[in-house]
Coordinates of N, CA and C in Angstrom, one line a residue:
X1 N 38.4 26.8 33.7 CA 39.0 26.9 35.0 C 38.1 26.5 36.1
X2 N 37.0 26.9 36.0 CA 35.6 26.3 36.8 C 34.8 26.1 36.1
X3 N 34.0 25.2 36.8 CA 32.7 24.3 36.2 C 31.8 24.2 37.3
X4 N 30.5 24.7 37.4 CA 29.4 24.3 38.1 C 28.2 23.0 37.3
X5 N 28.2 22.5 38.4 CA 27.4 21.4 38.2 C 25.8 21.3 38.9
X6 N 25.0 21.3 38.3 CA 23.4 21.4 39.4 C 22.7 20.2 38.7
X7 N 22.2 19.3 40.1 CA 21.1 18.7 40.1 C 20.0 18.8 41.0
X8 N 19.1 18.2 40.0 CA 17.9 18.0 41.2 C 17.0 18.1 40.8
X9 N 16.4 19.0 40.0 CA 15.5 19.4 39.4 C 14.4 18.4 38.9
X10 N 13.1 18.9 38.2 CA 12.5 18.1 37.8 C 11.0 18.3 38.3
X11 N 10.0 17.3 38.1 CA 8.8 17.6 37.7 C 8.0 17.4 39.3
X12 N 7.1 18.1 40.1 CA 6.9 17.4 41.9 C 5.3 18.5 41.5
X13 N 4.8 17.7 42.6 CA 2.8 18.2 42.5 C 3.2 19.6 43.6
X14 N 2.0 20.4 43.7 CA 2.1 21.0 44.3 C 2.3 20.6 45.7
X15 N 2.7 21.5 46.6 CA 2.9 20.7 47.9 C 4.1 20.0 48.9
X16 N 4.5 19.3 47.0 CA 5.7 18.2 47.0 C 7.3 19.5 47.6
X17 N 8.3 18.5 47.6 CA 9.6 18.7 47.7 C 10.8 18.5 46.8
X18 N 11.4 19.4 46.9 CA 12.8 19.0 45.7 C 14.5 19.7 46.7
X19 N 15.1 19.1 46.2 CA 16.6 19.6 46.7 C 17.7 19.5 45.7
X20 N 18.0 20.6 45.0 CA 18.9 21.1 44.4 C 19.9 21.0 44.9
X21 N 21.1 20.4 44.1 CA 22.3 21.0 44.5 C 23.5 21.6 43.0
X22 N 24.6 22.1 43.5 CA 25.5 22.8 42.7 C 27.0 22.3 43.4
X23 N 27.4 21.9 42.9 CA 28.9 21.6 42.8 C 30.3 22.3 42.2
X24 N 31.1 23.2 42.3 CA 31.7 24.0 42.1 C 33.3 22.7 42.0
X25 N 34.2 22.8 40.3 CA 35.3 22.0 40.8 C 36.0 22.8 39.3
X26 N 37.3 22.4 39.9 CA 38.2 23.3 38.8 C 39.5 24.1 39.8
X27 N 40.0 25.2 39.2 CA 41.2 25.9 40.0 C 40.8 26.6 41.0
X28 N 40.2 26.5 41.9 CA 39.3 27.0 43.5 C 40.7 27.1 44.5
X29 N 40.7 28.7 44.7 CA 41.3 28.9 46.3 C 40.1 29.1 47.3
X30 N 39.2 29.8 46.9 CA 37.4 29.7 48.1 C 36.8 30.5 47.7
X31 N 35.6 30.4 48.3 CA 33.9 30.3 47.5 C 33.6 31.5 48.5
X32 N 33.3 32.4 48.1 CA 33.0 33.4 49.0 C 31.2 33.7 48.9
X33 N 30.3 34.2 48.6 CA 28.9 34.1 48.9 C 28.1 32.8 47.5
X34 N 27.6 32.1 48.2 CA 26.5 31.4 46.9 C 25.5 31.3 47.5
X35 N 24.6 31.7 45.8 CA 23.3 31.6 45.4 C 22.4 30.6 44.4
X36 N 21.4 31.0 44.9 CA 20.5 30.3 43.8 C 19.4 31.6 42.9
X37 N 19.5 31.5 42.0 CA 18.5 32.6 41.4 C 17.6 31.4 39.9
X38 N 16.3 32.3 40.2 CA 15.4 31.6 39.0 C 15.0 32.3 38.3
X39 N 14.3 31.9 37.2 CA 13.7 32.6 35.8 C 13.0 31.9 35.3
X40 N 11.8 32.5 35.5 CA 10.0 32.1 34.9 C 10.2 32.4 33.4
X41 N 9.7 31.9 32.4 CA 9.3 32.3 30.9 C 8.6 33.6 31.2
X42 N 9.3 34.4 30.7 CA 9.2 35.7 30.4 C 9.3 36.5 31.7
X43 N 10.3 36.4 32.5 CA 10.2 37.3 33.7 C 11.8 37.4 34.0
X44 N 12.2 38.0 34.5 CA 13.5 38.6 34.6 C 14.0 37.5 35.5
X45 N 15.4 37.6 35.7 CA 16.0 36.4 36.8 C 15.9 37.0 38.1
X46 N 15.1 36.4 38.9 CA 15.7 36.7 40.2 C 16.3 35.9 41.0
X47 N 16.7 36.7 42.3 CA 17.5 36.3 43.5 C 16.4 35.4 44.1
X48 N 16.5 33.9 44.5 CA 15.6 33.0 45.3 C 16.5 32.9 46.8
X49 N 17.5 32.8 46.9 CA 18.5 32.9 48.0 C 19.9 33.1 48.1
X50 N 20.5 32.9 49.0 CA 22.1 33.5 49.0 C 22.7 33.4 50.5
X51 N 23.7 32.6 50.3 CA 24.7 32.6 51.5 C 25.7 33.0 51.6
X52 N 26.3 33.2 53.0 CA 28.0 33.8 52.5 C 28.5 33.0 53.1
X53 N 30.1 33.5 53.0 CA 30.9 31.8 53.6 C 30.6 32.4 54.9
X54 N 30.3 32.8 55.6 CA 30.1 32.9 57.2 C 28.6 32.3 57.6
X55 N 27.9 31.8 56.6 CA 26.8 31.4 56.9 C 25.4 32.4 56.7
X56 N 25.6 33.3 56.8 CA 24.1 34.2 57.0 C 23.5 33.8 55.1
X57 N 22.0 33.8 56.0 CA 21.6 33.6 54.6 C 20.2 34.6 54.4
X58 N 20.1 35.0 53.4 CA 18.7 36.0 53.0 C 18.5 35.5 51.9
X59 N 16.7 35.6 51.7 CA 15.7 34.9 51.1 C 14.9 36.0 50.8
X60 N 14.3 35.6 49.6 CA 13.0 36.5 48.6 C 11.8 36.2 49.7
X61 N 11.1 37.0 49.5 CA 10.0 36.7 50.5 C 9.2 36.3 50.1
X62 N 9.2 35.8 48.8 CA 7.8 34.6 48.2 C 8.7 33.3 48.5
X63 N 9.7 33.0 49.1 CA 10.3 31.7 49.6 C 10.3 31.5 51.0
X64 N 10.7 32.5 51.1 CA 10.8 32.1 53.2 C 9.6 31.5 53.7
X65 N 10.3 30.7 55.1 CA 9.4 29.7 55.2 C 9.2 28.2 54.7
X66 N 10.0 28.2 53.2 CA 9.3 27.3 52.4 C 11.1 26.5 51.9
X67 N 11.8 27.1 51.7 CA 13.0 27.0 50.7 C 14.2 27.2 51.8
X68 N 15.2 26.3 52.1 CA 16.1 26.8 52.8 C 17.5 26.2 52.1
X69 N 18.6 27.0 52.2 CA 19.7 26.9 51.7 C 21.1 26.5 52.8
X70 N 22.0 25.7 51.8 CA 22.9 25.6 53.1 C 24.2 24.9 51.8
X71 N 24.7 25.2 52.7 CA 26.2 25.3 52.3 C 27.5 24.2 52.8
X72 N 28.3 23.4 52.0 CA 29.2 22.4 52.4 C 30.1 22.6 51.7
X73 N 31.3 23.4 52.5 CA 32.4 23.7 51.3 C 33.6 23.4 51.6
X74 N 33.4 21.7 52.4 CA 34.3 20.9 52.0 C 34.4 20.7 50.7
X75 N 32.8 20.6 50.1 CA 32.7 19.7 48.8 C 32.6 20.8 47.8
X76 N 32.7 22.4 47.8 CA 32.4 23.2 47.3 C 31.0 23.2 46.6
X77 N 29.9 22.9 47.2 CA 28.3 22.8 47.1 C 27.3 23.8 47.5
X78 N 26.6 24.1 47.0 CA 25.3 24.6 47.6 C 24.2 23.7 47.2
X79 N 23.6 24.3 48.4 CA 22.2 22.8 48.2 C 21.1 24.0 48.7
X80 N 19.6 23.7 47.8 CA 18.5 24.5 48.3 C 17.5 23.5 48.3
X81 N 17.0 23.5 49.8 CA 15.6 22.4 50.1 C 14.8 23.4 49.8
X82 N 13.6 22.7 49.0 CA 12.5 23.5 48.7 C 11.6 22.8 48.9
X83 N 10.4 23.2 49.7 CA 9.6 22.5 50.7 C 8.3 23.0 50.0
X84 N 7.2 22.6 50.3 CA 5.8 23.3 49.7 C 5.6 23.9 48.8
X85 N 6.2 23.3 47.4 CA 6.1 24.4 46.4 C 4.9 24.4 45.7
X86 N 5.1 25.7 45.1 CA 3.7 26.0 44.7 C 3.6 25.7 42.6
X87 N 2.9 26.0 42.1 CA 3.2 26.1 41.0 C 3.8 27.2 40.3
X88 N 3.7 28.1 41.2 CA 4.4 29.8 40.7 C 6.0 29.4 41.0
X89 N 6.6 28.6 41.6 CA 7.6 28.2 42.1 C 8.5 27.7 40.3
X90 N 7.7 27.5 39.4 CA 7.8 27.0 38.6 C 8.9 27.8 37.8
X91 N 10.3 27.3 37.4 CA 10.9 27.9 36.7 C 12.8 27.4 36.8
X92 N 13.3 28.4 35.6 CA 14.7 27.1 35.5 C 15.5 27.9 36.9
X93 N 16.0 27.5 37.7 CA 17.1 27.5 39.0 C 18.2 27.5 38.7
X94 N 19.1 28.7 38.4 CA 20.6 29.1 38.3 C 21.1 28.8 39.7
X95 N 22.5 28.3 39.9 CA 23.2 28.4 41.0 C 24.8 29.6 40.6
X96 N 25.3 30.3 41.5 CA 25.7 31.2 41.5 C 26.6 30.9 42.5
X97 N 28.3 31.1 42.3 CA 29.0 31.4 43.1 C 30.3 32.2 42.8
X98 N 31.1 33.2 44.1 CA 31.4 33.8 44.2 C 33.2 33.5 44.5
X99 N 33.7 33.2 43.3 CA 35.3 32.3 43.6 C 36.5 33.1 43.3
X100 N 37.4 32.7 44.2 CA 38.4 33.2 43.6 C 39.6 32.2 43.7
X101 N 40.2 32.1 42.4 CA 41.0 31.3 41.6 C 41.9 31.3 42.6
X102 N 43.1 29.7 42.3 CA 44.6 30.0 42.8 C 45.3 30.2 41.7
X103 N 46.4 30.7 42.6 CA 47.5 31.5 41.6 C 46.9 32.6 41.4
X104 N 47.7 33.4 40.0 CA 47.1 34.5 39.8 C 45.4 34.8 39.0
X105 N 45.0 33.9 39.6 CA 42.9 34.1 38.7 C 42.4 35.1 38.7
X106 N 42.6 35.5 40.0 CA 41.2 36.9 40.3 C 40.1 35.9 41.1
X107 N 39.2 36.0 41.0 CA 37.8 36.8 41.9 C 36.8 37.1 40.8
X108 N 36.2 35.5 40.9 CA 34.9 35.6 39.5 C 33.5 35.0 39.8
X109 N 32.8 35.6 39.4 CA 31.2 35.4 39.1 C 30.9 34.3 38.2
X110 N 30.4 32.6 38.8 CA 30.2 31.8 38.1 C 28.7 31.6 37.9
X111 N 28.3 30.7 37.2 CA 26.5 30.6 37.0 C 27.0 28.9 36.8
X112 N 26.1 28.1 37.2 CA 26.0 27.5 36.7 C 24.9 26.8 35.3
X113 N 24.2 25.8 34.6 CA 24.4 25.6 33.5 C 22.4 25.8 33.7
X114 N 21.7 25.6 34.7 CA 20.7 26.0 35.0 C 19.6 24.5 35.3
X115 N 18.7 24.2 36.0 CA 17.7 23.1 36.4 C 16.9 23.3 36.4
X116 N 15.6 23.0 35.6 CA 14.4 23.1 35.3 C 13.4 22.6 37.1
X117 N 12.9 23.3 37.2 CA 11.7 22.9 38.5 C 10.3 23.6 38.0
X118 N 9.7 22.3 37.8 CA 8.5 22.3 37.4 C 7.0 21.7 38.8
X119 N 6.5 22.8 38.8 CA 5.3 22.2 39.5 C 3.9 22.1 39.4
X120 N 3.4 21.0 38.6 CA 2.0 21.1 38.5 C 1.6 20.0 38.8
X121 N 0.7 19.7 39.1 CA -0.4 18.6 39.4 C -1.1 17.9 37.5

């Protein structure tokens, strides 16, 4: 019914820049909050950021400053600039949104398929 799509990812020195995005396409009435969440080898997934459809957005405090998220839903996208990363930055990037189907769907929790971001020198 839906399908998320993420690019971007890939291999940048420390320092460097990357911009993620996620693309949301399939039976969509609207996208109510998206996120991005990551997961280091052997560390639990967390929350890296999150928007709502009104805009506000909140951030992990090992990002702020550094990673900014934004939202285009004409195209039903989230996009996360990630600015000065570090090597701890290192890990796969889930995108995450919050849809609800036309017709009779419901109101579902999607992930998308996940983007490796790697940072080392």
């Amino acid at each position: 019914q839906v399908q998320l799509v993420e690019s971007g990812g890939g291999l940048v020195q420390p320092g460097g820049s990357l911009r993620l995005s996620c693309a949301a396409s399939g039976s969509i009435f609207s996208i109510y909050a998206m996120g991005w969440y990551r997961q280091a080898p052997g560390k639990q997934r967390e929350l890296v950021a999150r928007i709502t459809s009104g805009g506000s957005t909140n951030y992990a405090d090992s990002v702020k400053g550094r990673f900014t998220i934004s939202r285009d839903n004409a195209k039903n996208t989230v996009y996360l600039q990630m600015n000065s990363l570090k090597p701890e930055d290192t890990a796969v990037y889930y995108c995450n949104q919050d849809i609800r189907l036309l017709g009779a769907g419901g109101r579902h929790d999607y992930w998308g398929q996940g983007t490796q971001v790697t940072v080392s020198s």
